[in-house]
Amino acid sequence: MNRRTIVAANWKMNGDLALVEKMSASLNQVQLDDNVDVVVCPSFPYLSAMANKLTHKNILLGAQNVSEQISGAFTGEISMTMLKEFSVNYVIVGHSERRNLYKESSVLIARKVKTVLNAGLTPILCIGESAEERTAEHTEVVLAAQLQPVIDEIGIEKFSEIVIAYEPVWAIGTGKTASPEMAQATHHFIRQFLASNNAEIAHKVPLLYGGSVNAGNCETLFAQTDIDGGLLGGASLKVEEFTQICSTTKGSI
Ligand code: PGA
């Protein structure tokens, strides 16, 4: 079985209703290759409008975060039950901005992954090393330490229901992309790490690359053996560029 290719858009705290309108109109017209899914993740207030406007069967909706709690006195938090009411299929969990700016630990992130799975949706689990960690050659240790709590929480079998996005922190929003060779080597490590727990499951997990992906570099990055698409920030806010990236992305055959 081939893995599906996924092009995911992380709008972060950007965009407005006008962008929802323009992006959905453009994406509804796009011709996607077989085996390619697009996931658009706007901010919470725009999920409803986006859900109403997207009509393409392979263009799905995602949220950027979720509470690990089910319901109750958690001011400002959003639950899985709420997200499900807006036709959300995917939830980004553990983005480096959540880890670094909002101090989300790998243990909390693992609980969020479980909450998303329990609701029957697909988590996009983000992992990645900082520039200092890469320079110190700690990348593999860091990635393993981010993955292990999730394995402990949900069990390796459940990885067949999640997507992993490898996003080196130094490449996010900086214009400095990992070279295709470096990205492939790291994706290969991630797949091997999962395979050391269960080879069959490891083969099934879509591994996305994120960090300054754009129309100019996506083709070579996505062509790497262990790269199954991307998680895009800046380029996902540009209607023409993002539409072009979606339409040129090839699904694996
Ligand atoms: P970028 O962001 O494409 O702007 O580097 C990617 C991300 O943070 O998911």
mmCIF file of C-alpha atoms and ligand atoms in Angstrom:
data_model
loop_
_atom_site.group_PDB
_atom_site.id
_atom_site.type_symbol
_atom_site.label_atom_id
_atom_site.label_comp_id
_atom_site.label_asym_id
_atom_site.label_seq_id
_atom_site.Cartn_x
_atom_site.Cartn_y
_atom_site.Cartn_z
ATOM 1 C CA MET A 1 0.000 0.000 0.000
ATOM 2 C CA ASN A 2 1.323 3.420 -0.940
ATOM 3 C CA ARG A 3 1.265 6.271 1.490
ATOM 4 C CA ARG A 4 -0.905 9.237 0.541
ATOM 5 C CA THR A 5 0.851 12.507 -0.169
ATOM 6 C CA ILE A 6 -0.374 15.436 1.919
ATOM 7 C CA VAL A 7 0.083 19.154 1.358
ATOM 8 C CA ALA A 8 -0.973 20.909 4.576
ATOM 9 C CA ALA A 9 -1.416 24.653 5.065
ATOM 10 C CA ASN A 10 -0.675 26.082 8.499
ATOM 11 C CA TRP A 11 -1.992 29.642 8.442
ATOM 12 C CA LYS A 12 -0.839 30.263 12.036
ATOM 13 C CA MET A 13 -2.344 33.516 13.424
ATOM 14 C CA ASN A 14 -2.732 34.964 9.934
ATOM 15 C CA GLY A 15 -5.480 35.344 7.363
ATOM 16 C CA ASP A 16 -8.997 36.768 7.407
ATOM 17 C CA LEU A 17 -12.407 36.087 5.891
ATOM 18 C CA ALA A 18 -11.270 37.557 2.582
ATOM 19 C CA LEU A 19 -8.431 35.017 2.424
ATOM 20 C CA VAL A 20 -10.860 32.189 3.288
ATOM 21 C CA GLU A 21 -12.978 33.330 0.349
ATOM 22 C CA LYS A 22 -10.088 33.628 -2.133
ATOM 23 C CA MET A 23 -8.230 30.490 -1.076
ATOM 24 C CA SER A 24 -11.307 28.243 -1.072
ATOM 25 C CA ALA A 25 -12.438 29.553 -4.472
ATOM 26 C CA SER A 26 -8.992 28.854 -5.912
ATOM 27 C CA LEU A 27 -8.572 25.423 -4.286
ATOM 28 C CA ASN A 28 -12.049 24.255 -5.297
ATOM 29 C CA GLN A 29 -10.884 24.500 -8.928
ATOM 30 C CA VAL A 30 -7.575 22.711 -8.496
ATOM 31 C CA GLN A 31 -6.798 19.422 -10.269
ATOM 32 C CA LEU A 32 -5.076 17.203 -7.744
ATOM 33 C CA ASP A 33 -2.935 14.234 -8.648
ATOM 34 C CA ASP A 34 -4.244 10.831 -7.542
ATOM 35 C CA ASN A 35 -3.231 10.061 -3.971
ATOM 36 C CA VAL A 36 -2.763 13.730 -2.997
ATOM 37 C CA ASP A 37 -4.757 15.317 -0.173
ATOM 38 C CA VAL A 38 -4.672 18.989 0.771
ATOM 39 C CA VAL A 39 -5.358 20.022 4.366
ATOM 40 C CA VAL A 40 -6.107 23.677 5.131
ATOM 41 C CA CYS A 41 -5.627 24.747 8.753
ATOM 42 C CA PRO A 42 -6.911 28.292 9.337
ATOM 43 C CA SER A 43 -7.347 29.836 12.799
ATOM 44 C CA PHE A 44 -10.326 28.590 14.838
ATOM 45 C CA PRO A 45 -12.688 31.510 14.003
ATOM 46 C CA TYR A 46 -12.391 30.723 10.285
ATOM 47 C CA LEU A 47 -13.024 26.975 10.436
ATOM 48 C CA SER A 48 -16.762 27.361 9.979
ATOM 49 C CA ALA A 49 -16.485 29.648 6.938
ATOM 50 C CA MET A 50 -13.810 27.421 5.392
ATOM 51 C CA ALA A 51 -15.879 24.275 6.036
ATOM 52 C CA ASN A 52 -18.834 25.851 4.244
ATOM 53 C CA LYS A 53 -16.780 26.904 1.247
ATOM 54 C CA LEU A 54 -14.547 23.934 0.487
ATOM 55 C CA THR A 55 -16.204 21.604 -2.009
ATOM 56 C CA HIS A 56 -13.265 19.527 -3.344
ATOM 57 C CA LYS A 57 -13.386 15.976 -1.978
ATOM 58 C CA ASN A 58 -9.632 15.788 -1.408
ATOM 59 C CA ILE A 59 -9.300 19.195 0.222
ATOM 60 C CA LEU A 60 -9.879 18.762 3.911
ATOM 61 C CA LEU A 61 -9.996 20.978 6.955
ATOM 62 C CA GLY A 62 -7.562 21.004 9.863
ATOM 63 C CA ALA A 63 -7.211 22.867 13.165
ATOM 64 C CA GLN A 64 -3.909 24.204 14.495
ATOM 65 C CA ASN A 65 -4.273 23.011 18.083
ATOM 66 C CA VAL A 66 -6.726 21.376 20.490
ATOM 67 C CA SER A 67 -7.126 20.933 24.215
ATOM 68 C CA GLU A 68 -6.145 17.612 25.752
ATOM 69 C CA GLN A 69 -9.249 18.003 27.961
ATOM 70 C CA ILE A 70 -12.686 16.791 26.921
ATOM 71 C CA SER A 71 -14.798 19.673 28.329
ATOM 72 C CA GLY A 72 -15.191 21.863 31.391
ATOM 73 C CA ALA A 73 -13.615 24.866 33.107
ATOM 74 C CA PHE A 74 -10.676 25.482 30.743
ATOM 75 C CA THR A 75 -11.090 29.112 29.702
ATOM 76 C CA GLY A 76 -9.832 29.817 26.212
ATOM 77 C CA GLU A 77 -9.421 26.183 25.221
ATOM 78 C CA ILE A 78 -11.092 24.377 22.305
ATOM 79 C CA SER A 79 -12.222 20.749 22.542
ATOM 80 C CA MET A 80 -12.233 17.927 20.023
ATOM 81 C CA THR A 81 -16.041 17.738 20.227
ATOM 82 C CA MET A 82 -16.204 21.371 19.104
ATOM 83 C CA LEU A 83 -13.792 20.820 16.223
ATOM 84 C CA LYS A 84 -15.783 17.838 14.998
ATOM 85 C CA GLU A 85 -18.849 20.048 14.612
ATOM 86 C CA PHE A 86 -16.993 21.990 11.914
ATOM 87 C CA SER A 87 -16.029 19.042 9.696
ATOM 88 C CA VAL A 88 -12.418 19.150 10.844
ATOM 89 C CA ASN A 89 -10.467 16.028 9.799
ATOM 90 C CA TYR A 90 -6.936 16.858 10.970
ATOM 91 C CA VAL A 91 -5.397 18.629 13.967
ATOM 92 C CA ILE A 92 -1.836 19.959 14.084
ATOM 93 C CA VAL A 93 -0.337 18.963 17.429
ATOM 94 C CA GLY A 94 2.971 20.010 18.953
ATOM 95 C CA HIS A 95 4.019 22.656 16.460
ATOM 96 C CA SER A 96 7.374 24.108 17.548
ATOM 97 C CA GLU A 97 5.662 27.438 18.260
ATOM 98 C CA ARG A 98 3.405 25.614 20.745
ATOM 99 C CA ARG A 99 6.409 23.810 22.233
ATOM 100 C CA ASN A 100 8.658 26.855 22.480
ATOM 101 C CA LEU A 101 6.377 29.865 22.994
ATOM 102 C CA TYR A 102 3.620 28.138 24.998
ATOM 103 C CA LYS A 103 5.861 25.599 26.728
ATOM 104 C CA GLU A 104 3.903 22.530 25.657
ATOM 105 C CA SER A 105 5.859 19.478 26.733
ATOM 106 C CA SER A 106 6.214 16.277 24.735
ATOM 107 C CA VAL A 107 4.104 14.559 27.398
ATOM 108 C CA LEU A 108 1.243 17.064 27.025
ATOM 109 C CA ILE A 109 1.553 16.806 23.242
ATOM 110 C CA ALA A 110 1.290 13.021 23.493
ATOM 111 C CA ARG A 111 -1.963 13.441 25.450
ATOM 112 C CA LYS A 112 -3.270 15.770 22.745
ATOM 113 C CA VAL A 113 -2.415 13.184 20.074
ATOM 114 C CA LYS A 114 -4.424 10.631 22.028
ATOM 115 C CA THR A 115 -7.381 13.020 22.405
ATOM 116 C CA VAL A 116 -7.443 13.608 18.640
ATOM 117 C CA LEU A 117 -7.286 9.874 17.899
ATOM 118 C CA ASN A 118 -9.998 9.086 20.428
ATOM 119 C CA ALA A 119 -12.250 11.517 18.580
ATOM 120 C CA GLY A 120 -11.565 9.666 15.326
ATOM 121 C CA LEU A 121 -9.560 12.459 13.691
ATOM 122 C CA THR A 122 -5.992 12.513 12.390
ATOM 123 C CA PRO A 123 -3.262 14.304 14.352
ATOM 124 C CA ILE A 124 -0.402 15.919 12.448
ATOM 125 C CA LEU A 125 2.332 15.529 15.044
ATOM 126 C CA CYS A 126 5.139 18.083 14.592
ATOM 127 C CA ILE A 127 8.689 17.347 15.682
ATOM 128 C CA GLY A 128 11.968 19.100 14.973
ATOM 129 C CA GLU A 129 15.303 20.235 16.352
ATOM 130 C CA SER A 130 16.654 23.743 16.965
ATOM 131 C CA ALA A 131 19.728 25.168 15.214
ATOM 132 C CA GLU A 132 21.842 24.587 18.343
ATOM 133 C CA GLU A 133 20.693 20.983 18.584
ATOM 134 C CA ARG A 134 21.537 20.366 14.903
ATOM 135 C CA THR A 135 24.982 21.964 15.301
ATOM 136 C CA ALA A 136 25.677 19.856 18.391
ATOM 137 C CA GLU A 137 24.646 16.758 16.375
ATOM 138 C CA HIS A 138 21.777 16.083 18.759
ATOM 139 C CA THR A 139 19.069 15.978 16.096
ATOM 140 C CA GLU A 140 18.360 12.252 16.374
ATOM 141 C CA VAL A 141 18.312 12.277 20.182
ATOM 142 C CA VAL A 142 15.914 15.241 20.176
ATOM 143 C CA LEU A 143 13.555 13.673 17.643
ATOM 144 C CA ALA A 144 13.558 10.364 19.509
ATOM 145 C CA ALA A 145 12.781 12.209 22.758
ATOM 146 C CA GLN A 146 9.840 13.947 21.068
ATOM 147 C CA LEU A 147 8.495 10.692 19.596
ATOM 148 C CA GLN A 148 8.927 8.347 22.554
ATOM 149 C CA PRO A 149 6.285 9.943 24.852
ATOM 150 C CA VAL A 150 3.768 9.598 22.006
ATOM 151 C CA ILE A 151 4.677 5.927 21.537
ATOM 152 C CA ASP A 152 4.321 5.460 25.302
ATOM 153 C CA GLU A 153 0.933 7.191 25.353
ATOM 154 C CA ILE A 154 -0.809 5.676 22.313
ATOM 155 C CA GLY A 155 1.253 2.588 21.443
ATOM 156 C CA ILE A 156 3.112 2.116 18.160
ATOM 157 C CA GLU A 157 0.118 0.440 16.421
ATOM 158 C CA LYS A 158 -1.835 3.710 16.580
ATOM 159 C CA PHE A 159 0.859 5.422 14.490
ATOM 160 C CA SER A 160 -0.899 3.974 11.453
ATOM 161 C CA GLU A 161 -3.543 6.660 12.132
ATOM 162 C CA ILE A 162 -1.271 9.676 12.494
ATOM 163 C CA VAL A 163 0.780 11.960 10.259
ATOM 164 C CA ILE A 164 4.186 13.244 11.345
ATOM 165 C CA ALA A 165 5.591 16.582 10.206
ATOM 166 C CA TYR A 166 9.343 16.981 10.569
ATOM 167 C CA GLU A 167 10.014 20.698 10.871
ATOM 168 C CA PRO A 168 13.531 21.793 11.769
ATOM 169 C CA VAL A 169 12.935 24.871 13.936
ATOM 170 C CA TRP A 170 15.755 26.765 12.201
ATOM 171 C CA ALA A 171 13.983 26.359 8.853
ATOM 172 C CA ILE A 172 10.569 27.655 9.961
ATOM 173 C CA GLY A 173 9.790 31.076 8.555
ATOM 174 C CA THR A 174 13.461 31.777 7.925
ATOM 175 C CA GLY A 175 13.776 31.042 4.216
ATOM 176 C CA LYS A 176 16.487 28.493 5.145
ATOM 177 C CA THR A 177 15.196 25.146 3.917
ATOM 178 C CA ALA A 178 16.895 21.888 4.803
ATOM 179 C CA SER A 179 18.535 20.539 1.654
ATOM 180 C CA PRO A 180 16.590 17.656 0.110
ATOM 181 C CA GLU A 181 19.424 15.300 1.144
ATOM 182 C CA MET A 182 19.423 16.509 4.744
ATOM 183 C CA ALA A 183 15.624 16.363 4.947
ATOM 184 C CA GLN A 184 15.599 12.851 3.445
ATOM 185 C CA ALA A 185 18.285 11.641 5.872
ATOM 186 C CA THR A 186 16.293 12.925 8.841
ATOM 187 C CA HIS A 187 13.011 11.495 7.532
ATOM 188 C CA HIS A 188 14.802 8.195 7.046
ATOM 189 C CA PHE A 189 15.958 8.313 10.668
ATOM 190 C CA ILE A 190 12.372 8.986 11.837
ATOM 191 C CA ARG A 191 11.033 6.055 9.818
ATOM 192 C CA GLN A 192 13.815 3.776 11.114
ATOM 193 C CA PHE A 193 13.107 4.848 14.679
ATOM 194 C CA LEU A 194 9.448 3.909 14.232
ATOM 195 C CA ALA A 195 10.484 0.706 12.434
ATOM 196 C CA SER A 196 12.573 -0.343 15.417
ATOM 197 C CA ASN A 197 9.195 -0.510 17.219
ATOM 198 C CA ASN A 198 7.144 -1.885 14.308
ATOM 199 C CA ALA A 199 8.378 -2.013 10.702
ATOM 200 C CA GLU A 200 4.960 -2.502 9.134
ATOM 201 C CA ILE A 201 3.486 0.536 10.897
ATOM 202 C CA ALA A 202 6.563 2.665 10.135
ATOM 203 C CA HIS A 203 6.050 2.063 6.433
ATOM 204 C CA LYS A 204 2.483 3.414 6.615
ATOM 205 C CA VAL A 205 3.087 6.756 8.379
ATOM 206 C CA PRO A 206 3.058 9.802 6.076
ATOM 207 C CA LEU A 207 6.090 11.942 6.952
ATOM 208 C CA LEU A 208 5.757 15.588 5.901
ATOM 209 C CA TYR A 209 8.584 18.087 5.689
ATOM 210 C CA GLY A 210 8.038 21.652 6.905
ATOM 211 C CA GLY A 211 10.234 24.753 7.024
ATOM 212 C CA SER A 212 10.306 27.378 4.277
ATOM 213 C CA VAL A 213 8.739 25.136 1.652
ATOM 214 C CA ASN A 214 7.711 27.135 -1.435
ATOM 215 C CA ALA A 215 6.821 26.665 -5.089
ATOM 216 C CA GLY A 216 10.512 26.669 -6.003
ATOM 217 C CA ASN A 217 11.719 23.902 -3.692
ATOM 218 C CA CYS A 218 8.666 21.688 -3.039
ATOM 219 C CA GLU A 219 9.133 19.412 -6.027
ATOM 220 C CA THR A 220 12.638 18.220 -5.096
ATOM 221 C CA LEU A 221 11.803 17.949 -1.408
ATOM 222 C CA PHE A 222 8.591 15.983 -1.960
ATOM 223 C CA ALA A 223 10.357 13.662 -4.436
ATOM 224 C CA GLN A 224 12.556 12.207 -1.680
ATOM 225 C CA THR A 225 11.825 8.583 -0.766
ATOM 226 C CA ASP A 226 10.732 9.226 2.803
ATOM 227 C CA ILE A 227 9.063 12.600 2.268
ATOM 228 C CA ASP A 228 5.314 12.337 1.708
ATOM 229 C CA GLY A 229 4.436 16.001 1.253
ATOM 230 C CA GLY A 230 4.757 19.109 3.360
ATOM 231 C CA LEU A 231 3.426 21.394 6.067
ATOM 232 C CA LEU A 232 3.593 24.944 4.754
ATOM 233 C CA GLY A 233 3.340 28.220 6.642
ATOM 234 C CA GLY A 234 4.230 31.381 4.703
ATOM 235 C CA ALA A 235 3.608 29.927 1.232
ATOM 236 C CA SER A 236 0.181 28.639 2.312
ATOM 237 C CA LEU A 237 -1.084 32.218 2.694
ATOM 238 C CA LYS A 238 -0.358 33.072 -0.949
ATOM 239 C CA VAL A 239 -3.334 31.966 -3.034
ATOM 240 C CA GLU A 240 -1.561 31.543 -6.365
ATOM 241 C CA GLU A 241 1.593 29.974 -4.999
ATOM 242 C CA PHE A 242 -0.234 27.537 -2.717
ATOM 243 C CA THR A 243 -2.655 26.529 -5.473
ATOM 244 C CA GLN A 244 0.297 25.928 -7.777
ATOM 245 C CA ILE A 245 2.071 23.807 -5.152
ATOM 246 C CA CYS A 246 -1.071 21.688 -4.679
ATOM 247 C CA SER A 247 -1.609 21.180 -8.385
ATOM 248 C CA THR A 248 2.012 20.253 -9.137
ATOM 249 C CA THR A 249 2.472 17.866 -6.202
ATOM 250 C CA LYS A 250 2.674 14.286 -7.361
ATOM 251 C CA GLY A 251 1.130 11.425 -5.440
ATOM 252 C CA SER A 252 3.111 8.233 -5.064
ATOM 253 C CA ILE A 253 2.067 5.502 -7.502
HETATM 254 P P1 PGA B 1 7.067 28.161 7.033
HETATM 255 O O1 PGA B 1 6.290 27.513 8.290
HETATM 256 O O2 PGA B 1 6.623 27.398 5.817
HETATM 257 O O3 PGA B 1 6.614 29.592 7.012
HETATM 258 O O4 PGA B 1 8.515 28.005 7.290
HETATM 259 C C1 PGA B 1 6.085 26.127 8.371
HETATM 260 C C2 PGA B 1 5.415 25.790 9.678
HETATM 261 O O5 PGA B 1 5.721 26.416 10.702
HETATM 262 O O6 PGA B 1 4.580 24.885 9.730
#
